[in-house]
XYZ file of C-alpha atoms in Angstrom:
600
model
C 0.000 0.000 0.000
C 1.097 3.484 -0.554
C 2.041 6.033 2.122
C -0.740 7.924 3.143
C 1.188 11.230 2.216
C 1.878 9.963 -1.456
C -1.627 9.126 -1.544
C -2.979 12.728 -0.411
C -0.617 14.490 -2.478
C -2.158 12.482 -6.118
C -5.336 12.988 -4.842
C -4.989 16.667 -3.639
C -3.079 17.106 -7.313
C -5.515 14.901 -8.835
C -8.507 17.191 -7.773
C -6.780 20.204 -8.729
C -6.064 19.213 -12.289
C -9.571 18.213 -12.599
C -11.463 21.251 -11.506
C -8.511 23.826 -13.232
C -10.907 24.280 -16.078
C -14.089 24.569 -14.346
C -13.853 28.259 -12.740
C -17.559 30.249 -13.019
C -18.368 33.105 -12.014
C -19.129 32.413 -8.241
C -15.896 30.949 -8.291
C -14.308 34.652 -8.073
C -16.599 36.542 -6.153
C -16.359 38.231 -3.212
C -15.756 35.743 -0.079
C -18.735 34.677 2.210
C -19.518 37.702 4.146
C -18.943 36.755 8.052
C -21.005 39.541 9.621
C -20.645 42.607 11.607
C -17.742 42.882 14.233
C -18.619 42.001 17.849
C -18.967 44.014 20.019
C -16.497 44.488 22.205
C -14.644 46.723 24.965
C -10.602 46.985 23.005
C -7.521 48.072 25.550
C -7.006 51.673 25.041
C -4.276 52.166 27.218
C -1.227 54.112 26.889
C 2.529 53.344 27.546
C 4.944 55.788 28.991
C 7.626 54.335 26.257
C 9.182 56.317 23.483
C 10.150 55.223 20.042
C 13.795 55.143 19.215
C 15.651 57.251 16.779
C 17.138 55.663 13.659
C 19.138 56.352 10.897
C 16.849 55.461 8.310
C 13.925 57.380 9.364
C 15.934 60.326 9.975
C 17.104 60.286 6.316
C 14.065 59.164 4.976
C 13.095 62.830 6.503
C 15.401 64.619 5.377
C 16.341 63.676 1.354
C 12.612 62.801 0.843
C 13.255 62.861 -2.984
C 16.512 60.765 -2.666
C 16.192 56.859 -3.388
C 18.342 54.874 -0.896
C 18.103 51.043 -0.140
C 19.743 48.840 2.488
C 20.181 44.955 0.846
C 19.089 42.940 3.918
C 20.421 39.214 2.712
C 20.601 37.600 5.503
C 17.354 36.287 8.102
C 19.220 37.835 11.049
C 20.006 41.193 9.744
C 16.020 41.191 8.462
C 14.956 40.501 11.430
C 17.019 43.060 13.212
C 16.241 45.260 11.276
C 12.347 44.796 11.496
C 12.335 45.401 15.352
C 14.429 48.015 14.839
C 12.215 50.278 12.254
C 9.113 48.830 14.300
C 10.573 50.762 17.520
C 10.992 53.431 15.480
C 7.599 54.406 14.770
C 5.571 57.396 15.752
C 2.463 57.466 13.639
C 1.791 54.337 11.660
C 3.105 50.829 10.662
C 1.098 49.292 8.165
C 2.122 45.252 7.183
C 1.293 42.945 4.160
C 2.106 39.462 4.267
C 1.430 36.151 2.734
C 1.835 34.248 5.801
C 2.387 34.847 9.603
C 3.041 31.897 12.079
C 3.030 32.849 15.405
C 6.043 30.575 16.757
C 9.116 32.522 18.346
C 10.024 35.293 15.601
C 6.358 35.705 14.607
C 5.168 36.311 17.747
C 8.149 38.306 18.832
C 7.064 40.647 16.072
C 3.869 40.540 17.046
C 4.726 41.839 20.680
C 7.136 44.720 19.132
C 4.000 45.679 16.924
C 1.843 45.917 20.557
C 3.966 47.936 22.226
C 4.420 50.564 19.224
C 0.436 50.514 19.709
C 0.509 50.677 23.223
C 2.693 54.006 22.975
C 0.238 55.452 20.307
C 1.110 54.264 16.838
C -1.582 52.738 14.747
C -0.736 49.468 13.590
C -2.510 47.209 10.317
C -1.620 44.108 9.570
C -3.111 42.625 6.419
C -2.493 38.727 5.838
C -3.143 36.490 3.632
C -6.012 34.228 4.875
C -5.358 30.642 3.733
C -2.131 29.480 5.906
C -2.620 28.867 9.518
C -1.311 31.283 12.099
C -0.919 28.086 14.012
C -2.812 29.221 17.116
C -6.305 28.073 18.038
C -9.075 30.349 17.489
C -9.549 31.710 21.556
C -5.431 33.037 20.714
C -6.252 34.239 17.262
C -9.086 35.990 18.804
C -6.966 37.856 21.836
C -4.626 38.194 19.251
C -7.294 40.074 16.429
C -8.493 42.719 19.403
C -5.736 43.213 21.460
C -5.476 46.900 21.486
C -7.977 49.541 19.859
C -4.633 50.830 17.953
C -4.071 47.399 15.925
C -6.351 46.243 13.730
C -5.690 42.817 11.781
C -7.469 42.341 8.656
C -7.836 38.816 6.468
C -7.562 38.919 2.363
C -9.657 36.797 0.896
C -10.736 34.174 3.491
C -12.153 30.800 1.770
C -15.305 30.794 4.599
C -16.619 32.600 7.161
C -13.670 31.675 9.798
C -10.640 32.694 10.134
C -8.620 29.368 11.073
C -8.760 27.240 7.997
C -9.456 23.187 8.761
C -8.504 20.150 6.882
C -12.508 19.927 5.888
C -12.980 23.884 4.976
C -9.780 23.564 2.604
C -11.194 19.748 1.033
C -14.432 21.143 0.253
C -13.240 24.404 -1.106
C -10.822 22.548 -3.510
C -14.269 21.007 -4.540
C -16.799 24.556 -4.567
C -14.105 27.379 -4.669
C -11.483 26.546 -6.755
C -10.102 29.678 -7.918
C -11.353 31.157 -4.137
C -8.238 28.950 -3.040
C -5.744 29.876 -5.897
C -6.173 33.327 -6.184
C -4.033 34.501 -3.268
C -2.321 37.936 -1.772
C 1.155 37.337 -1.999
C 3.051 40.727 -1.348
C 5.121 41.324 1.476
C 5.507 44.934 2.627
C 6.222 46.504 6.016
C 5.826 50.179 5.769
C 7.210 52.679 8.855
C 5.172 56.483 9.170
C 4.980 56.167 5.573
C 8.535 57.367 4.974
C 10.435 53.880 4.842
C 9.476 50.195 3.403
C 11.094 46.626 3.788
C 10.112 45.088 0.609
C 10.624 41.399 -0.315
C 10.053 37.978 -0.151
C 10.450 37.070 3.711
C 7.129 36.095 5.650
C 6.614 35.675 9.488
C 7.840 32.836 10.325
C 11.804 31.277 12.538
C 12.615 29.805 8.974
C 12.934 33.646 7.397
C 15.110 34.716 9.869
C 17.191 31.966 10.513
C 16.241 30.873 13.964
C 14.823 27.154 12.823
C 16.518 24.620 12.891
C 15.682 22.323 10.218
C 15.154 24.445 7.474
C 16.243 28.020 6.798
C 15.484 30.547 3.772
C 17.948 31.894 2.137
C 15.929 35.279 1.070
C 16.240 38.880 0.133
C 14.650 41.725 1.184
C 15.682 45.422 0.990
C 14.849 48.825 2.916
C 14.145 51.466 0.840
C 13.402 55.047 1.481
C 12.418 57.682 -1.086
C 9.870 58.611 -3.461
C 8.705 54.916 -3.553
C 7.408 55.049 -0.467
C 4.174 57.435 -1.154
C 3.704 54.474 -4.392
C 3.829 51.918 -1.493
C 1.413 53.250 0.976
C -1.074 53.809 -2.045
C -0.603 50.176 -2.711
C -1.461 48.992 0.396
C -3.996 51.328 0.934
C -6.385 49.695 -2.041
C -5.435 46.200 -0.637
C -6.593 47.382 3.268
C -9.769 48.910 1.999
C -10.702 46.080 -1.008
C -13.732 44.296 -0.377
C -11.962 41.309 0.225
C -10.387 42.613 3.484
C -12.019 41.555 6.436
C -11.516 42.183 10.243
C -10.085 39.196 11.679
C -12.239 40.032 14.899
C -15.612 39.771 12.130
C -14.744 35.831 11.433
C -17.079 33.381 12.701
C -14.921 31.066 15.391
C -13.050 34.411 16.709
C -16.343 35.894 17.451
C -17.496 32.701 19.309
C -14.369 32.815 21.189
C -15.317 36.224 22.865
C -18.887 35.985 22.867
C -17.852 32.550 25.285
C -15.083 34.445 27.116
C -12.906 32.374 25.890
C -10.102 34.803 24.204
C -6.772 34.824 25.653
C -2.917 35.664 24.396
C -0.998 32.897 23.534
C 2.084 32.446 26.247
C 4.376 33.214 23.396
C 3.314 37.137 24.112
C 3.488 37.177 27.834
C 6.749 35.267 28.814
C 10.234 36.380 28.404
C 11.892 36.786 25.312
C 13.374 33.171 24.171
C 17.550 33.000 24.393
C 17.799 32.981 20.532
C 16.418 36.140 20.248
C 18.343 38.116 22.259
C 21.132 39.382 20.442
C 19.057 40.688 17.982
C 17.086 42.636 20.909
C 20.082 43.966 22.744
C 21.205 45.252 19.120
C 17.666 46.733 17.985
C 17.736 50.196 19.788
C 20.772 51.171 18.075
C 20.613 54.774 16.564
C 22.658 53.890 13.075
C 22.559 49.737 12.884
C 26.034 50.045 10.712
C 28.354 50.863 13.301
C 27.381 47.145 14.476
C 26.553 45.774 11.101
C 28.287 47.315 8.542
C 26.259 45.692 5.819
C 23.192 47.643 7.242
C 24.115 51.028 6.270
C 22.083 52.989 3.345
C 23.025 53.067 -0.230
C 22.725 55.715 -2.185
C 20.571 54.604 -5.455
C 20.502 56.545 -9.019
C 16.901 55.614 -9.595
C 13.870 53.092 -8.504
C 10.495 52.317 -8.961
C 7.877 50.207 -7.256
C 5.749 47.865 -8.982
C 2.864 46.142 -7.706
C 0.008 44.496 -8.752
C -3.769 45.336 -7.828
C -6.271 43.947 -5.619
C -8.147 43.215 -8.892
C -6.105 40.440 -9.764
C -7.450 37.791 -8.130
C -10.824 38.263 -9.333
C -9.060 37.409 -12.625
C -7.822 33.824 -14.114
C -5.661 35.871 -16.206
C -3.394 38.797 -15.783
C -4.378 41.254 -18.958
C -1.188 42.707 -20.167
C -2.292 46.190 -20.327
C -3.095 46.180 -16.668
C 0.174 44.269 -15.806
C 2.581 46.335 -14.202
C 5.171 43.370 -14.358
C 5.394 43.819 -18.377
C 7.988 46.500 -17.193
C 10.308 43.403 -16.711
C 9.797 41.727 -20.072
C 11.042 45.038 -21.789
C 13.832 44.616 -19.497
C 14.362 41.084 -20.617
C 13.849 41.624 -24.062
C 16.353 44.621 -24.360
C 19.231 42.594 -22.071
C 22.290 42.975 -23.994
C 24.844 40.481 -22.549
C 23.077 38.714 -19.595
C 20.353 38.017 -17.008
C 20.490 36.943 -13.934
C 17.828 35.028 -12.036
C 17.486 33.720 -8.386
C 14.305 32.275 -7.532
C 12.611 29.356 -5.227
C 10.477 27.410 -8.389
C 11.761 27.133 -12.042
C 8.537 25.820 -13.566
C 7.651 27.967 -16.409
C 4.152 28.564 -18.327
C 4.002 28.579 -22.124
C 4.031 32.456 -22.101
C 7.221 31.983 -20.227
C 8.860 29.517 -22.793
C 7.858 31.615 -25.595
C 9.171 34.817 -23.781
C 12.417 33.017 -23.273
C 12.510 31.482 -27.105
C 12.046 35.131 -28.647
C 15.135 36.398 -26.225
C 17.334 33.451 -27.573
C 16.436 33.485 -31.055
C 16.936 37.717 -31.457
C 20.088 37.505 -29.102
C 21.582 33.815 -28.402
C 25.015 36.017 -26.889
C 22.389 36.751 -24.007
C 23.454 34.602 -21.586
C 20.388 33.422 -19.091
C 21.533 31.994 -15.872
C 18.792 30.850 -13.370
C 19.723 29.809 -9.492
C 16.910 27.929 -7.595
C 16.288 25.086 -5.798
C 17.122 21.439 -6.241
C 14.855 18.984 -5.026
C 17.384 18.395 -1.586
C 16.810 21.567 -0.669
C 13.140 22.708 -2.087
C 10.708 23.319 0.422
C 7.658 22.186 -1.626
C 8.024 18.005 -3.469
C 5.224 19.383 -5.499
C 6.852 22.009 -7.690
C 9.934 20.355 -7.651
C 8.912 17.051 -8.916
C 7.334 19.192 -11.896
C 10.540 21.138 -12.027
C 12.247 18.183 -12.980
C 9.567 17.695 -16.315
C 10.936 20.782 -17.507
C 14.521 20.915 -17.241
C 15.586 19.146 -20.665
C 13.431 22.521 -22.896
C 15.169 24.465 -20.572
C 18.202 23.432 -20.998
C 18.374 22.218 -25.053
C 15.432 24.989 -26.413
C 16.298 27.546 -24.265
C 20.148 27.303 -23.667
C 19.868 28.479 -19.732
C 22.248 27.388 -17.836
C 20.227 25.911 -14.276
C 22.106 25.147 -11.004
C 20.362 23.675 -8.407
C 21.473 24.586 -5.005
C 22.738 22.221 -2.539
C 20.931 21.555 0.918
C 24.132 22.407 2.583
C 26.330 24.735 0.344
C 29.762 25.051 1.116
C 29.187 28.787 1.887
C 26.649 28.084 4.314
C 28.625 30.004 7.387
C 28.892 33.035 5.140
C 25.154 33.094 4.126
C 23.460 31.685 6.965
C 26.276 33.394 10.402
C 24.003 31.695 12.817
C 24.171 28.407 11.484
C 26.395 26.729 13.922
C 23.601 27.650 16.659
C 20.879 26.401 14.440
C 23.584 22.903 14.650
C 22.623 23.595 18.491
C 19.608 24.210 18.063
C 19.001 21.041 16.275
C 20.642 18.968 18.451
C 17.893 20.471 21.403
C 15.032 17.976 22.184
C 12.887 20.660 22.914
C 12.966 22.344 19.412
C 9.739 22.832 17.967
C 8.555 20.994 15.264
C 5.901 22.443 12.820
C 8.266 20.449 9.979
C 5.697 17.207 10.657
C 3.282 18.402 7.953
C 5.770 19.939 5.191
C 6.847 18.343 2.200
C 10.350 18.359 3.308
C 12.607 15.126 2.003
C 14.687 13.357 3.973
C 18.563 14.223 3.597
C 21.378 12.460 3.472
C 23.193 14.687 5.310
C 22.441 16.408 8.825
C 22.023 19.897 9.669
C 19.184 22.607 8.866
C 18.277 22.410 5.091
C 18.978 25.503 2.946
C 16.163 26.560 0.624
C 16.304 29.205 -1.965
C 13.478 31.573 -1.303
C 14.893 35.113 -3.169
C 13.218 36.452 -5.706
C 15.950 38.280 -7.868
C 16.013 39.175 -11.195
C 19.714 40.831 -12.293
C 19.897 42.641 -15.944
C 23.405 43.168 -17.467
C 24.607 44.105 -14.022
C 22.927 47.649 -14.542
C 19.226 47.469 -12.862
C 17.932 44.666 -10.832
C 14.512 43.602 -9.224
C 13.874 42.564 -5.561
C 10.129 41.674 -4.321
C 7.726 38.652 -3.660
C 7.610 37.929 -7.714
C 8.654 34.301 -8.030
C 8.845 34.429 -11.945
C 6.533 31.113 -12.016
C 2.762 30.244 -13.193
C 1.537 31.254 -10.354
C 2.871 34.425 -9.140
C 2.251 35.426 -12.667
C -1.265 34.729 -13.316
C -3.018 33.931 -9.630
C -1.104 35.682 -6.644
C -0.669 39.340 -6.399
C 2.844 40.059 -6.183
C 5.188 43.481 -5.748
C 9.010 44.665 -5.319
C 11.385 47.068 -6.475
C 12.968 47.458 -9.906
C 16.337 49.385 -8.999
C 18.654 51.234 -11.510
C 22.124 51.115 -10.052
C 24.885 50.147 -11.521
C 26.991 49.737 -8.215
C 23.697 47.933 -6.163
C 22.855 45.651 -9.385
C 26.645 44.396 -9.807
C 26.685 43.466 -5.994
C 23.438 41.885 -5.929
C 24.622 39.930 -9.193
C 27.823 39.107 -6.981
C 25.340 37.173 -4.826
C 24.374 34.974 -7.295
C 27.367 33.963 -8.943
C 28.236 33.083 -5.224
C 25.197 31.267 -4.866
C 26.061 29.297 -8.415
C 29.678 28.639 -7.354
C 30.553 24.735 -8.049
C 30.836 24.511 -4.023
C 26.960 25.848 -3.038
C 25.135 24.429 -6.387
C 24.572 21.423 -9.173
C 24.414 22.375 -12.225
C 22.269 20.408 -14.734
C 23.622 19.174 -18.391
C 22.487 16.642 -20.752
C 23.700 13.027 -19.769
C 26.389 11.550 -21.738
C 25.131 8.564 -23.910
C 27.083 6.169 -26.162
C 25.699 7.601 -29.544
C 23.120 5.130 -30.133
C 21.431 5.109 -26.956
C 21.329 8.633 -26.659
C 19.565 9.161 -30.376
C 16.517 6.637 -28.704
C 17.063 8.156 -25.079
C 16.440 11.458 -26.543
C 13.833 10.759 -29.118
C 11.501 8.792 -26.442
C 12.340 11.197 -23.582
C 11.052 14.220 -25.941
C 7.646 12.602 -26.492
C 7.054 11.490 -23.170
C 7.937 14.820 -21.651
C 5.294 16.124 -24.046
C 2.739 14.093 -22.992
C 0.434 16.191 -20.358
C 0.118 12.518 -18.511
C 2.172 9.792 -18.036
C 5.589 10.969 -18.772
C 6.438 7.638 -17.160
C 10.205 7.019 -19.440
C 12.287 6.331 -16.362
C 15.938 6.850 -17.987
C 16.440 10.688 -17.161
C 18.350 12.106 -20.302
C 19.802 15.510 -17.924
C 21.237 14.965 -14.680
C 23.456 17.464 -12.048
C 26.764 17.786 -12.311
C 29.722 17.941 -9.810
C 33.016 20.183 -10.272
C 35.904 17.695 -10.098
C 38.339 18.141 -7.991
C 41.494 20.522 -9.215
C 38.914 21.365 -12.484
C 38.070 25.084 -13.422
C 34.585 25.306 -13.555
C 32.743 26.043 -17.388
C 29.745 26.851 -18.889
C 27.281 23.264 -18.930
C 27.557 24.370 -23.087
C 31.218 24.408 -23.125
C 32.783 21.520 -24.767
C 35.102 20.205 -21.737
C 32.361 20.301 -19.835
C 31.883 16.610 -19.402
C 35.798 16.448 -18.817
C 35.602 18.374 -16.016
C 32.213 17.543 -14.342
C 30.805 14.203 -12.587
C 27.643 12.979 -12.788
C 26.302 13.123 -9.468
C 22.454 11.913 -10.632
C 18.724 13.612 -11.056
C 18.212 14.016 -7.244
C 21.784 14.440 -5.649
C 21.507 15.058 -1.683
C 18.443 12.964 -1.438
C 17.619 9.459 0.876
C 14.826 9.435 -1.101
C 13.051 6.061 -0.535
C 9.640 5.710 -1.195
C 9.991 9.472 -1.784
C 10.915 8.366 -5.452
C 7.594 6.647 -6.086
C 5.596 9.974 -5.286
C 8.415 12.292 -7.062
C 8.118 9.964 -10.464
C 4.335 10.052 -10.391
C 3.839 13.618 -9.868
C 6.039 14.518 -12.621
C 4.237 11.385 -14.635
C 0.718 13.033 -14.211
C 1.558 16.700 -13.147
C 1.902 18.819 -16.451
C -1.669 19.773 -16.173
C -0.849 21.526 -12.757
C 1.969 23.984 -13.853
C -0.276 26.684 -14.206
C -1.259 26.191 -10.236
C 2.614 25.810 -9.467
């Protein structure tokens, strides 16, 4: 018999692919209406405290028509820097975010973004409805009314409660299809309207590198300016769509206080956890580069914000005239020697392909290098296992070179600086461990997994974009996505530094067609190609690319170069991996899954 988690994830796929085409109209209407708020008596109270100065607001202040960033690369640095803008405040913080778990950095947040309230700053926070905060609904409700100064609002909620459960998000796969798809994916934290982290980090230990089995290596950036008036517009229309709902307006949060039930989860009350106290002992600092260099501001020529509108997920497909991101294809389409891309999930659409065909055909000296995940270190089996589908037209029809990064990259001191106490951590019995129910492979080696989750797009080293945008199907067409398309020669050129890092032999695979004795590889190929094709059971189980090791004492080449396979080792389709029975589910998603890409 199958594993029970092979068999959900067919059947969840399964369902999927067989209500893709059946969207109506009800489909993309307006969620079920929960009702008018309760009504309640909300803390009012003041604090005595005072916000602390900083750097960035202070400039933000003065050179109000003067475009700086700060590249925040690593989870430690973003999350010092988030408690540090958030104690900064004096009129407003506003927050958009896919996703907020309320585990030890979430809720840490959480308690900075109380006290900022407490002392008089009006706080919204606008999530994303369909992932679990992880807390049951008397917490969520505490949580939703806490203060009269914080409001928290749900997008798009697929019923009338606020906690999704296994049933709500079954029979919604079944009724609301495209209710479930269509999703709110920006990430935006916005201080007195003057200065913005945008980028792709949620709430969450994994984002900031304090868990300790897996840990996203992400990007986000601060940015002050004459973006920020863009951003505050942005969120504005999200906070006010019709969609937007007051979390304290959802069904089980209301029976929670009408029963007295509501009470704040002990993460808020108790003592802030050992792990986190560097970064708060840090926080208050006036200028956060005399302590982290890397943290200072930098100057930038020119930038613009681009994000899409609320609008989008009442729609299957993203019009091009109303698509702000068609700013990028120019970009694309006019790259003169290269283009860099980091991002979580290479699947690509047909648009994408085509996009990607007219680059090579008008410039094939365009060199198109993309860094994401390999299936070791992906967070999601799902869009990996149909990653894998894809890489031979990637490779052969479009001529990008794809490295695959490795769970544990050589580098990983350097890009993760915490990641011999995450080794503690994971050694500690008493870790938590919300990994039970994530489609996370087992490893062959130990140690906290490493998962691409930037979203980076690099173009000829002279303008670069940094946001939530993960170049795929789905933030494309379903989610609504935003970021920052920067002009900077200096910014772009280190932020493409990153990358080549993050391609280097010693941190990633790179993928290559397999080397065949002639005849086998004319009938390798020739099947392979039509079974690829086929939109179900691509079941052909020789794989005809593979990833490829550095030898040792080799120079490392292009995967197009002719010494290539001279200086490269085959290392196999799924390097990294114990995979086990994981194989079975792995070769029939990508057997039955082409149907799905547009979801992905």
């Amino acid at each position: 018999m199958l594993p029970r988690s092979i068999i959900w994830s067919m059947t969840t796929l399964l369902a999927g692919l067989s209500l893709a085409g059946c969207r109506t109209p009800s489909d993309l209407a307006p969620p079920p209406d929960p009702g008018p708020a309760p009504e309640i008596v909300r803390d009012d109270s003041r604090s005595t405290d005072q916000p602390i100065d900083s750097s960035y607001l202070d400039t933000a202040s003065a050179h109000p028509d003067k475009h700086h960033v700060v590249l925040l690369e690593t989870g430690d640095d973003a999350l010092l820097a988030r408690i540090h803008l958030i104690r900064s405040a004096r009129e407003s913080i506003d927050i958009q975010t896919f996703i907020w778990v309320y585990d030890r950095c979430g809720s840490w947040v959480f308690k900075e973004l109380l006290a900022a309230a407490q002392r008089g700053v009006k706080v919204r926070i606008l999530v994303d409805q369909f992932i679990n905060p992880e807390l049951p609904a008397a917490e969520y409700a505490a949580i939703a009314t806490v203060h009269k100064n914080l409001e928290l609002r749900l997008f798009r909620p697929l019923t009338v409660n606020a906690i999704n459960t296994t049933w709500d998000v079954s029979r919604r796969t079944f009724t609301r299809f495209a209710t479930m798809n269509h999703r709110m994916h920006h990430k935006v934290l916005l201080i007195d309207g003057q200065v913005a982290i945008l980028g792709g980090r949620n709430y969450q230990d994994a984002y900031f590198d304090r868990d300790p089995v897996l840990t996203f290596r992400d990007r986000d950036v601060i940015v002050t300016g004459p973006t920020c008036p863009d951003i505050a517009e942005a969120f504005e229309e999200f906070w006010t769509h019709e969609f937007s709902f007051e979390a304290s307006r959802m069904h089980d949060l209301k029976k929670a206080l009408k029963d007295g039930n509501a009470r704040l989860p002990d993460s808020l009350t108790e003592t802030l956890h050992p792990v986190l106290e560097e970064v708060d002992g840090l926080a208050n600092e006036y200028d956060l580069s005399t302590v982290r260099p890397n943290l200072g501001l930098w100057p930038i020529k020119k930038m613009t914000f681009i994000s899409d509108k609320p609008v989008k997920v009442t729609q299957y497909r993203n019009p091009g005239k109303i698509n702000p991101f068609a700013r990028m294809r120019d970009l694309i389409a006019g790259a003169k020697s290269e283009v860099l891309i980091q991002t979580p999930y290479s699947v690509f659409e047909d648009q994408t392909y085509k996009r990607w065909a007219k680059v090579r055909k008008a410039r094939p000296e365009v060199r198109v290098c993309l860094s994401t995940n390999s299936l070791s270190s992906a967070d999601h089996v799902y869009v990996g296992s149909l990653a894998l589908k894809q890489r031979r037209a990637q490779i052969e029809r479009l001529g990008i070179e794809l490295y695959l990064g490795k769970p544990v990259p050589a580098d990983i001191r350097d890009m993760v600086p915490r990641y011999d106490k995450l080794l503690q951590q994971s050694a500690d019995s008493t870790a938590p461990d919300w990994r039970e129910d994530q489609e996370i492979m087992e490893l062959e080696s130990a140690g906290p997994r490493f998962c691409i989750h930037a979203k980076t797009m690099v173009f000829d080293r002279e303008a670069c974009f940094i946001g939530s945008h993960n170049f795929d199907p789905r933030s494309a067409n379903l989610n609504t996505e935003c970021g920052v398309l920067v002009f900077d020669e200096d910014f772009s050129s280190h932020v493409a530094s990153l990358i080549d890092r993050a391609i280097h032999p010693d941190n990633s695979w790179v993928v290559a067609p397999r080397e065949f004795v002639p005849l086998v590889d004319d009938v390798n190929s020739l099947i392979s190609l039509v079974s690829t094709s086929l939109p179900l059971f691509d079941l052909w189980p020789l794989e005809d690319v593979s990833c490829y090791e550095l030898r040792e004492g080799k120079e490392p080449v292009s995967p197009y170069d002719e010494a290539f396979h001279e200086r490269y080792e085959d290392v196999g389709p799924f390097p990294g991996l114990d995979l086990g029975l994981k194989t079975v589910e792995v070769r029939l998603l990508r057997a039955i899954g082409k149907p799905a890409v547009p979801l992905m």
